[in-house]
Amino acid sequence: MEDLAIISAYKERRDATCFRLLYDRYAAKIYGKALTMLKKEASAKDATQEIFTKIFLSLGKFHGQSKFSTWVYSVTYNYCIDLIRKEKRSRDIFADEVENPPDIEAEEVPDTALMNIKVNELRQVLRNISETDRRLLLLKYKDGIKIKEIAKMYDKNESAIKMQLKRAKEKAKRKHEELFGSEKDE
Amino acid sequence: MMNSFLLLQEQEQQFFVKNCEEDVRDAVESRLKTVYLISDILEHFFPMLSDTLTVMAGGNTINPEDAYLTDDKDETARPTPEAPEGE
């Protein structure tokens, strides 16, 4: 059954089955995206609850102009960004870049270099880099958000995001080598 | 070989399904029920409440019409049948 059909049935009858169908389809994905943004599991759980309530109370505003999933994810990211802004953490997003400009000469780390790390090692690496870098890497490679969208999300231009992402990849690769040694050397 | 970021995503989603899915669902459902209940009560009693306040302020209540015309009852809304040919 398609999302739109479930939504219109829910709007008509506020049927619990429709609620559960949509919930089962999107809850875990929303949680994953909230975790990317908020880092802590408890915060991501609370955010999922708030976002779902918000989505169901605003279903009247959704008229199917875009895909339901697109609308749901934009509500999710907007909610998380608002939350981060309230906690005054987002203003630090580029502080690191200003203080310590990126090394332009550094060799670009290929995407596959990070994607092929073992998942437990990746988890460790992400725990040991800055929150900004962690969030950018996860938005790009875990959630599959385009650079253009990330730039819009943070109200920055695309080249600033590309540069920040390049640095984040370098740092993550370096951290991986530091923690686990370079596999190429073995 | 699978992308480790996607594996991470899969593990996070499995964690949610295993540990939080039901709690969050119950919380959202109960919150929605409360909101709907309050909005239904307001929708039902608001006209009565506004009439009461109007009367208390010295005004008159709006007397609703006994019967409202609907499309079915409104003769002008019906297309007039055409006379059959040959008559």
mmCIF file of C-alpha atoms in Angstrom:
data_model
loop_
_atom_site.group_PDB
_atom_site.id
_atom_site.type_symbol
_atom_site.label_atom_id
_atom_site.label_comp_id
_atom_site.label_asym_id
_atom_site.label_seq_id
_atom_site.Cartn_x
_atom_site.Cartn_y
_atom_site.Cartn_z
ATOM 1 C CA MET A 1 0.000 0.000 0.000
ATOM 2 C CA GLU A 2 1.388 3.394 -0.975
ATOM 3 C CA ASP A 3 2.099 6.146 1.539
ATOM 4 C CA LEU A 4 -0.447 8.540 0.032
ATOM 5 C CA ALA A 5 -3.262 5.988 0.269
ATOM 6 C CA ILE A 6 -2.404 5.304 3.928
ATOM 7 C CA ILE A 7 -2.251 9.037 4.676
ATOM 8 C CA SER A 8 -5.638 9.785 3.163
ATOM 9 C CA ALA A 9 -7.156 6.814 5.018
ATOM 10 C CA TYR A 10 -5.617 8.121 8.248
ATOM 11 C CA LYS A 11 -6.911 11.643 7.611
ATOM 12 C CA GLU A 12 -10.423 10.265 7.112
ATOM 13 C CA ARG A 13 -10.645 7.870 10.021
ATOM 14 C CA ARG A 14 -7.598 8.421 12.265
ATOM 15 C CA ASP A 15 -7.229 4.708 12.024
ATOM 16 C CA ALA A 16 -4.671 3.052 14.348
ATOM 17 C CA THR A 17 -3.656 0.567 11.643
ATOM 18 C CA CYS A 18 -2.723 3.396 9.271
ATOM 19 C CA PHE A 19 -0.725 5.021 12.051
ATOM 20 C CA ARG A 20 1.155 1.804 12.694
ATOM 21 C CA LEU A 21 1.851 1.198 9.016
ATOM 22 C CA LEU A 22 3.456 4.622 8.632
ATOM 23 C CA TYR A 23 5.215 4.312 11.970
ATOM 24 C CA ASP A 24 6.743 0.924 11.101
ATOM 25 C CA ARG A 25 7.858 2.274 7.729
ATOM 26 C CA TYR A 26 9.582 5.419 8.990
ATOM 27 C CA ALA A 27 10.364 5.281 12.723
ATOM 28 C CA ALA A 28 13.711 3.482 12.501
ATOM 29 C CA LYS A 29 14.851 5.689 9.613
ATOM 30 C CA ILE A 30 13.915 8.845 11.497
ATOM 31 C CA TYR A 31 15.774 7.535 14.533
ATOM 32 C CA GLY A 32 18.886 6.888 12.406
ATOM 33 C CA LYS A 33 18.820 10.396 10.977
ATOM 34 C CA ALA A 34 18.211 11.957 14.387
ATOM 35 C CA LEU A 35 21.164 9.968 15.718
ATOM 36 C CA THR A 36 23.362 11.367 12.941
ATOM 37 C CA MET A 37 22.457 14.874 13.992
ATOM 38 C CA LEU A 38 22.193 14.568 17.767
ATOM 39 C CA LYS A 39 24.807 11.863 18.504
ATOM 40 C CA LYS A 40 23.239 10.629 21.767
ATOM 41 C CA GLU A 41 20.836 7.686 21.632
ATOM 42 C CA ALA A 42 18.514 9.133 24.279
ATOM 43 C CA SER A 43 18.263 12.457 22.426
ATOM 44 C CA ALA A 44 17.589 10.633 19.153
ATOM 45 C CA LYS A 45 14.845 8.590 20.820
ATOM 46 C CA ASP A 46 13.167 11.714 22.241
ATOM 47 C CA ALA A 47 13.525 13.467 18.902
ATOM 48 C CA THR A 48 11.900 10.533 17.081
ATOM 49 C CA GLN A 49 8.927 10.812 19.446
ATOM 50 C CA GLU A 50 8.610 14.571 18.919
ATOM 51 C CA ILE A 51 9.084 14.340 15.152
ATOM 52 C CA PHE A 52 6.449 11.626 14.784
ATOM 53 C CA THR A 53 3.935 13.588 16.840
ATOM 54 C CA LYS A 54 4.679 16.660 14.731
ATOM 55 C CA ILE A 55 4.317 14.712 11.482
ATOM 56 C CA PHE A 56 0.933 13.245 12.421
ATOM 57 C CA LEU A 57 -0.417 16.541 13.707
ATOM 58 C CA SER A 58 0.693 18.272 10.490
ATOM 59 C CA LEU A 59 -0.544 15.615 8.062
ATOM 60 C CA GLY A 60 -3.238 18.073 6.957
ATOM 61 C CA LYS A 61 -0.484 20.278 5.525
ATOM 62 C CA PHE A 62 0.896 17.463 3.382
ATOM 63 C CA HIS A 63 -0.841 17.434 0.011
ATOM 64 C CA GLY A 64 1.494 15.117 -1.862
ATOM 65 C CA GLN A 65 3.477 17.824 -3.708
ATOM 66 C CA SER A 66 6.641 15.861 -2.901
ATOM 67 C CA LYS A 67 7.259 12.280 -1.830
ATOM 68 C CA PHE A 68 6.096 11.623 1.723
ATOM 69 C CA SER A 69 9.566 10.327 2.633
ATOM 70 C CA THR A 70 11.161 13.603 1.432
ATOM 71 C CA TRP A 71 8.728 15.597 3.567
ATOM 72 C CA VAL A 72 9.333 13.358 6.601
ATOM 73 C CA TYR A 73 13.119 13.684 6.317
ATOM 74 C CA SER A 74 12.963 17.447 5.893
ATOM 75 C CA VAL A 75 10.804 17.688 9.049
ATOM 76 C CA THR A 76 13.383 15.478 10.788
ATOM 77 C CA TYR A 77 16.436 17.510 9.802
ATOM 78 C CA ASN A 78 14.726 20.839 10.477
ATOM 79 C CA TYR A 79 13.678 19.662 13.929
ATOM 80 C CA CYS A 80 17.208 18.467 14.747
ATOM 81 C CA ILE A 81 18.850 21.636 13.450
ATOM 82 C CA ASP A 82 16.454 23.762 15.519
ATOM 83 C CA LEU A 83 17.321 21.655 18.545
ATOM 84 C CA ILE A 84 21.050 22.026 17.939
ATOM 85 C CA ARG A 85 20.644 25.786 17.447
ATOM 86 C CA LYS A 86 18.740 26.030 20.712
ATOM 87 C CA GLU A 87 21.621 24.317 22.435
ATOM 88 C CA LYS A 88 23.939 26.823 20.707
ATOM 89 C CA ARG A 89 26.086 24.168 19.196
ATOM 90 C CA SER A 90 25.585 24.812 15.487
ATOM 91 C CA ARG A 91 27.392 28.135 15.494
ATOM 92 C CA ASP A 92 30.595 26.204 16.112
ATOM 93 C CA ILE A 93 30.236 24.216 12.916
ATOM 94 C CA PHE A 94 32.902 26.117 11.012
ATOM 95 C CA ALA A 95 34.876 27.475 13.931
ATOM 96 C CA ASP A 96 37.508 24.794 13.452
ATOM 97 C CA GLU A 97 37.915 25.670 9.772
ATOM 98 C CA VAL A 98 38.418 29.347 10.487
ATOM 99 C CA GLU A 99 40.999 28.712 13.178
ATOM 100 C CA ASN A 100 42.798 26.009 11.304
ATOM 101 C CA PRO A 101 42.415 26.394 7.536
ATOM 102 C CA PRO A 102 42.421 23.165 5.532
ATOM 103 C CA ASP A 103 45.595 21.901 3.931
ATOM 104 C CA ILE A 104 44.831 22.302 0.230
ATOM 105 C CA GLU A 105 47.865 20.241 -0.776
ATOM 106 C CA ALA A 106 46.729 17.178 1.176
ATOM 107 C CA GLU A 107 45.783 14.225 -0.989
ATOM 108 C CA GLU A 108 42.052 13.658 -1.320
ATOM 109 C CA VAL A 109 40.919 10.580 0.610
ATOM 110 C CA PRO A 110 38.792 8.422 -1.705
ATOM 111 C CA ASP A 111 35.272 7.684 -0.446
ATOM 112 C CA THR A 112 35.923 3.942 -0.620
ATOM 113 C CA ALA A 113 38.794 4.260 1.873
ATOM 114 C CA LEU A 114 36.268 5.071 4.611
ATOM 115 C CA MET A 115 33.482 2.855 3.322
ATOM 116 C CA ASN A 116 35.673 -0.231 3.467
ATOM 117 C CA ILE A 117 36.689 0.197 7.101
ATOM 118 C CA LYS A 118 35.177 -2.471 9.384
ATOM 119 C CA VAL A 119 31.992 -1.226 10.992
ATOM 120 C CA ASN A 120 33.304 -1.517 14.575
ATOM 121 C CA GLU A 121 36.422 0.398 13.624
ATOM 122 C CA LEU A 122 34.326 3.048 11.904
ATOM 123 C CA ARG A 123 32.272 3.406 15.072
ATOM 124 C CA GLN A 124 35.487 3.967 17.064
ATOM 125 C CA VAL A 125 36.803 6.471 14.540
ATOM 126 C CA LEU A 126 33.548 8.442 14.596
ATOM 127 C CA ARG A 127 33.706 8.538 18.390
ATOM 128 C CA ASN A 128 37.169 10.061 18.223
ATOM 129 C CA ILE A 129 36.681 12.884 15.744
ATOM 130 C CA SER A 130 34.907 16.209 16.280
ATOM 131 C CA GLU A 131 31.127 16.309 16.315
ATOM 132 C CA THR A 132 31.086 18.500 13.203
ATOM 133 C CA ASP A 133 33.207 16.052 11.221
ATOM 134 C CA ARG A 134 31.228 13.072 12.471
ATOM 135 C CA ARG A 135 27.934 14.682 11.492
ATOM 136 C CA LEU A 136 29.134 15.671 8.032
ATOM 137 C CA LEU A 137 30.513 12.212 7.260
ATOM 138 C CA LEU A 138 27.329 10.523 8.433
ATOM 139 C CA LEU A 139 25.059 12.906 6.534
ATOM 140 C CA LYS A 140 26.996 12.288 3.340
ATOM 141 C CA TYR A 141 27.823 8.587 3.532
ATOM 142 C CA LYS A 142 25.266 7.061 5.909
ATOM 143 C CA ASP A 143 22.150 9.113 5.123
ATOM 144 C CA GLY A 144 23.159 9.785 1.515
ATOM 145 C CA ILE A 145 22.366 13.510 1.610
ATOM 146 C CA LYS A 146 23.708 15.512 -1.331
ATOM 147 C CA ILE A 147 26.269 18.286 -0.715
ATOM 148 C CA LYS A 148 23.741 20.803 -2.037
ATOM 149 C CA GLU A 149 21.183 19.707 0.556
ATOM 150 C CA ILE A 150 23.714 19.736 3.405
ATOM 151 C CA ALA A 151 24.745 23.257 2.387
ATOM 152 C CA LYS A 152 21.095 24.353 2.411
ATOM 153 C CA MET A 153 20.582 22.716 5.785
ATOM 154 C CA TYR A 154 23.413 24.687 7.366
ATOM 155 C CA ASP A 155 22.849 27.820 5.309
ATOM 156 C CA LYS A 156 26.384 27.618 3.879
ATOM 157 C CA ASN A 157 27.708 27.457 0.332
ATOM 158 C CA GLU A 158 28.532 24.158 -1.339
ATOM 159 C CA SER A 159 32.280 24.753 -1.573
ATOM 160 C CA ALA A 160 32.515 25.379 2.180
ATOM 161 C CA ILE A 161 30.759 22.063 2.818
ATOM 162 C CA LYS A 162 32.961 20.248 0.272
ATOM 163 C CA MET A 163 36.063 21.607 1.936
ATOM 164 C CA GLN A 164 34.820 20.677 5.397
ATOM 165 C CA LEU A 165 33.948 17.203 4.175
ATOM 166 C CA LYS A 166 37.382 16.770 2.602
ATOM 167 C CA ARG A 167 38.999 17.672 5.913
ATOM 168 C CA ALA A 168 36.637 15.380 7.811
ATOM 169 C CA LYS A 169 37.629 12.458 5.563
ATOM 170 C CA GLU A 170 41.318 13.207 6.071
ATOM 171 C CA LYS A 171 40.899 13.377 9.833
ATOM 172 C CA ALA A 172 38.869 10.183 9.940
ATOM 173 C CA LYS A 173 41.459 8.340 7.827
ATOM 174 C CA ARG A 174 44.274 9.619 10.010
ATOM 175 C CA LYS A 175 42.385 8.646 13.164
ATOM 176 C CA HIS A 176 41.776 5.177 11.747
ATOM 177 C CA GLU A 177 45.453 4.717 11.029
ATOM 178 C CA GLU A 178 46.294 6.003 14.485
ATOM 179 C CA LEU A 179 43.881 3.616 16.207
ATOM 180 C CA PHE A 180 44.207 0.531 14.056
ATOM 181 C CA GLY A 181 47.312 1.039 11.912
ATOM 182 C CA SER A 182 47.298 1.275 8.129
ATOM 183 C CA GLU A 183 46.154 -2.006 6.599
ATOM 184 C CA LYS A 184 48.209 -1.215 3.506
ATOM 185 C CA ASP A 185 51.413 -1.350 5.562
ATOM 186 C CA GLU A 186 50.659 -4.875 6.714
ATOM 187 C CA MET B 1 31.873 -5.743 0.257
ATOM 188 C CA MET B 2 29.130 -3.700 1.873
ATOM 189 C CA ASN B 3 29.605 -0.027 2.629
ATOM 190 C CA SER B 4 30.443 0.210 6.350
ATOM 191 C CA PHE B 5 28.334 3.376 6.715
ATOM 192 C CA LEU B 6 25.303 1.451 5.495
ATOM 193 C CA LEU B 7 26.101 -1.387 7.887
ATOM 194 C CA LEU B 8 26.263 1.163 10.676
ATOM 195 C CA GLN B 9 22.871 2.524 9.620
ATOM 196 C CA GLU B 10 21.429 -0.976 9.608
ATOM 197 C CA GLN B 11 22.769 -1.662 13.105
ATOM 198 C CA GLU B 12 21.349 1.604 14.449
ATOM 199 C CA GLN B 13 17.937 0.823 12.987
ATOM 200 C CA GLN B 14 18.039 -2.687 14.459
ATOM 201 C CA PHE B 15 18.911 -1.198 17.850
ATOM 202 C CA PHE B 16 15.894 1.107 17.621
ATOM 203 C CA VAL B 17 13.518 -1.690 16.596
ATOM 204 C CA LYS B 18 14.790 -3.888 19.418
ATOM 205 C CA ASN B 19 14.957 -1.325 22.221
ATOM 206 C CA CYS B 20 12.843 1.755 21.625
ATOM 207 C CA GLU B 21 10.279 1.120 18.894
ATOM 208 C CA GLU B 22 7.383 0.137 21.150
ATOM 209 C CA ASP B 23 8.028 2.802 23.812
ATOM 210 C CA VAL B 24 8.160 5.580 21.253
ATOM 211 C CA ARG B 25 5.077 4.273 19.417
ATOM 212 C CA ASP B 26 3.038 4.085 22.625
ATOM 213 C CA ALA B 27 4.127 7.578 23.659
ATOM 214 C CA VAL B 28 3.252 9.076 20.274
ATOM 215 C CA GLU B 29 -0.080 7.249 20.122
ATOM 216 C CA SER B 30 -1.123 8.391 23.582
ATOM 217 C CA ARG B 31 -0.047 11.970 22.866
ATOM 218 C CA LEU B 32 -1.995 12.011 19.616
ATOM 219 C CA LYS B 33 -5.071 10.601 21.351
ATOM 220 C CA THR B 34 -4.892 13.363 23.972
ATOM 221 C CA VAL B 35 -4.531 16.094 21.358
ATOM 222 C CA TYR B 36 -7.415 14.700 19.288
ATOM 223 C CA LEU B 37 -9.615 14.391 22.370
ATOM 224 C CA ILE B 38 -8.986 18.006 23.365
ATOM 225 C CA SER B 39 -9.569 19.259 19.824
ATOM 226 C CA ASP B 40 -12.796 17.211 19.518
ATOM 227 C CA ILE B 41 -14.076 18.603 22.823
ATOM 228 C CA LEU B 42 -13.248 22.140 21.736
ATOM 229 C CA GLU B 43 -14.857 21.624 18.360
ATOM 230 C CA HIS B 44 -18.005 20.229 19.965
ATOM 231 C CA PHE B 45 -18.419 22.704 22.807
ATOM 232 C CA PHE B 46 -16.893 25.867 21.378
ATOM 233 C CA PRO B 47 -20.140 27.115 19.709
ATOM 234 C CA MET B 48 -22.020 26.544 22.976
ATOM 235 C CA LEU B 49 -19.279 28.239 24.977
ATOM 236 C CA SER B 50 -19.207 31.251 22.662
ATOM 237 C CA ASP B 51 -23.024 31.549 22.904
ATOM 238 C CA THR B 52 -22.781 31.446 26.713
ATOM 239 C CA LEU B 53 -20.132 34.156 26.729
ATOM 240 C CA THR B 54 -22.176 36.282 24.306
ATOM 241 C CA VAL B 55 -25.260 36.029 26.524
ATOM 242 C CA MET B 56 -23.186 36.813 29.634
ATOM 243 C CA ALA B 57 -21.885 39.899 27.863
ATOM 244 C CA GLY B 58 -25.478 41.009 27.183
ATOM 245 C CA GLY B 59 -25.846 39.913 23.576
ATOM 246 C CA ASN B 60 -28.132 37.423 21.862
ATOM 247 C CA THR B 61 -27.288 33.952 20.710
ATOM 248 C CA ILE B 62 -27.244 33.232 17.044
ATOM 249 C CA ASN B 63 -30.332 31.165 16.300
ATOM 250 C CA PRO B 64 -29.351 28.461 13.913
ATOM 251 C CA GLU B 65 -31.765 27.656 11.102
ATOM 252 C CA ASP B 66 -33.934 24.671 11.851
ATOM 253 C CA ALA B 67 -33.068 23.007 8.621
ATOM 254 C CA TYR B 68 -30.274 23.686 6.207
ATOM 255 C CA LEU B 69 -30.709 23.031 2.557
ATOM 256 C CA THR B 70 -28.288 20.513 1.194
ATOM 257 C CA ASP B 71 -27.471 19.885 -2.450
ATOM 258 C CA ASP B 72 -29.986 17.055 -2.521
ATOM 259 C CA LYS B 73 -32.811 19.163 -1.146
ATOM 260 C CA ASP B 74 -32.001 22.280 -3.122
ATOM 261 C CA GLU B 75 -34.120 22.048 -6.277
ATOM 262 C CA THR B 76 -32.136 24.737 -8.086
ATOM 263 C CA ALA B 77 -28.994 22.671 -7.822
ATOM 264 C CA ARG B 78 -30.536 19.799 -9.764
ATOM 265 C CA PRO B 79 -30.188 19.758 -13.528
ATOM 266 C CA THR B 80 -33.588 20.063 -15.178
ATOM 267 C CA PRO B 81 -34.473 16.964 -17.134
ATOM 268 C CA GLU B 82 -34.627 17.508 -20.860
ATOM 269 C CA ALA B 83 -37.822 16.680 -22.644
ATOM 270 C CA PRO B 84 -37.521 13.525 -24.721
ATOM 271 C CA GLU B 85 -37.289 14.070 -28.456
ATOM 272 C CA GLY B 86 -40.495 13.825 -30.431
ATOM 273 C CA GLU B 87 -42.758 15.218 -27.718
#
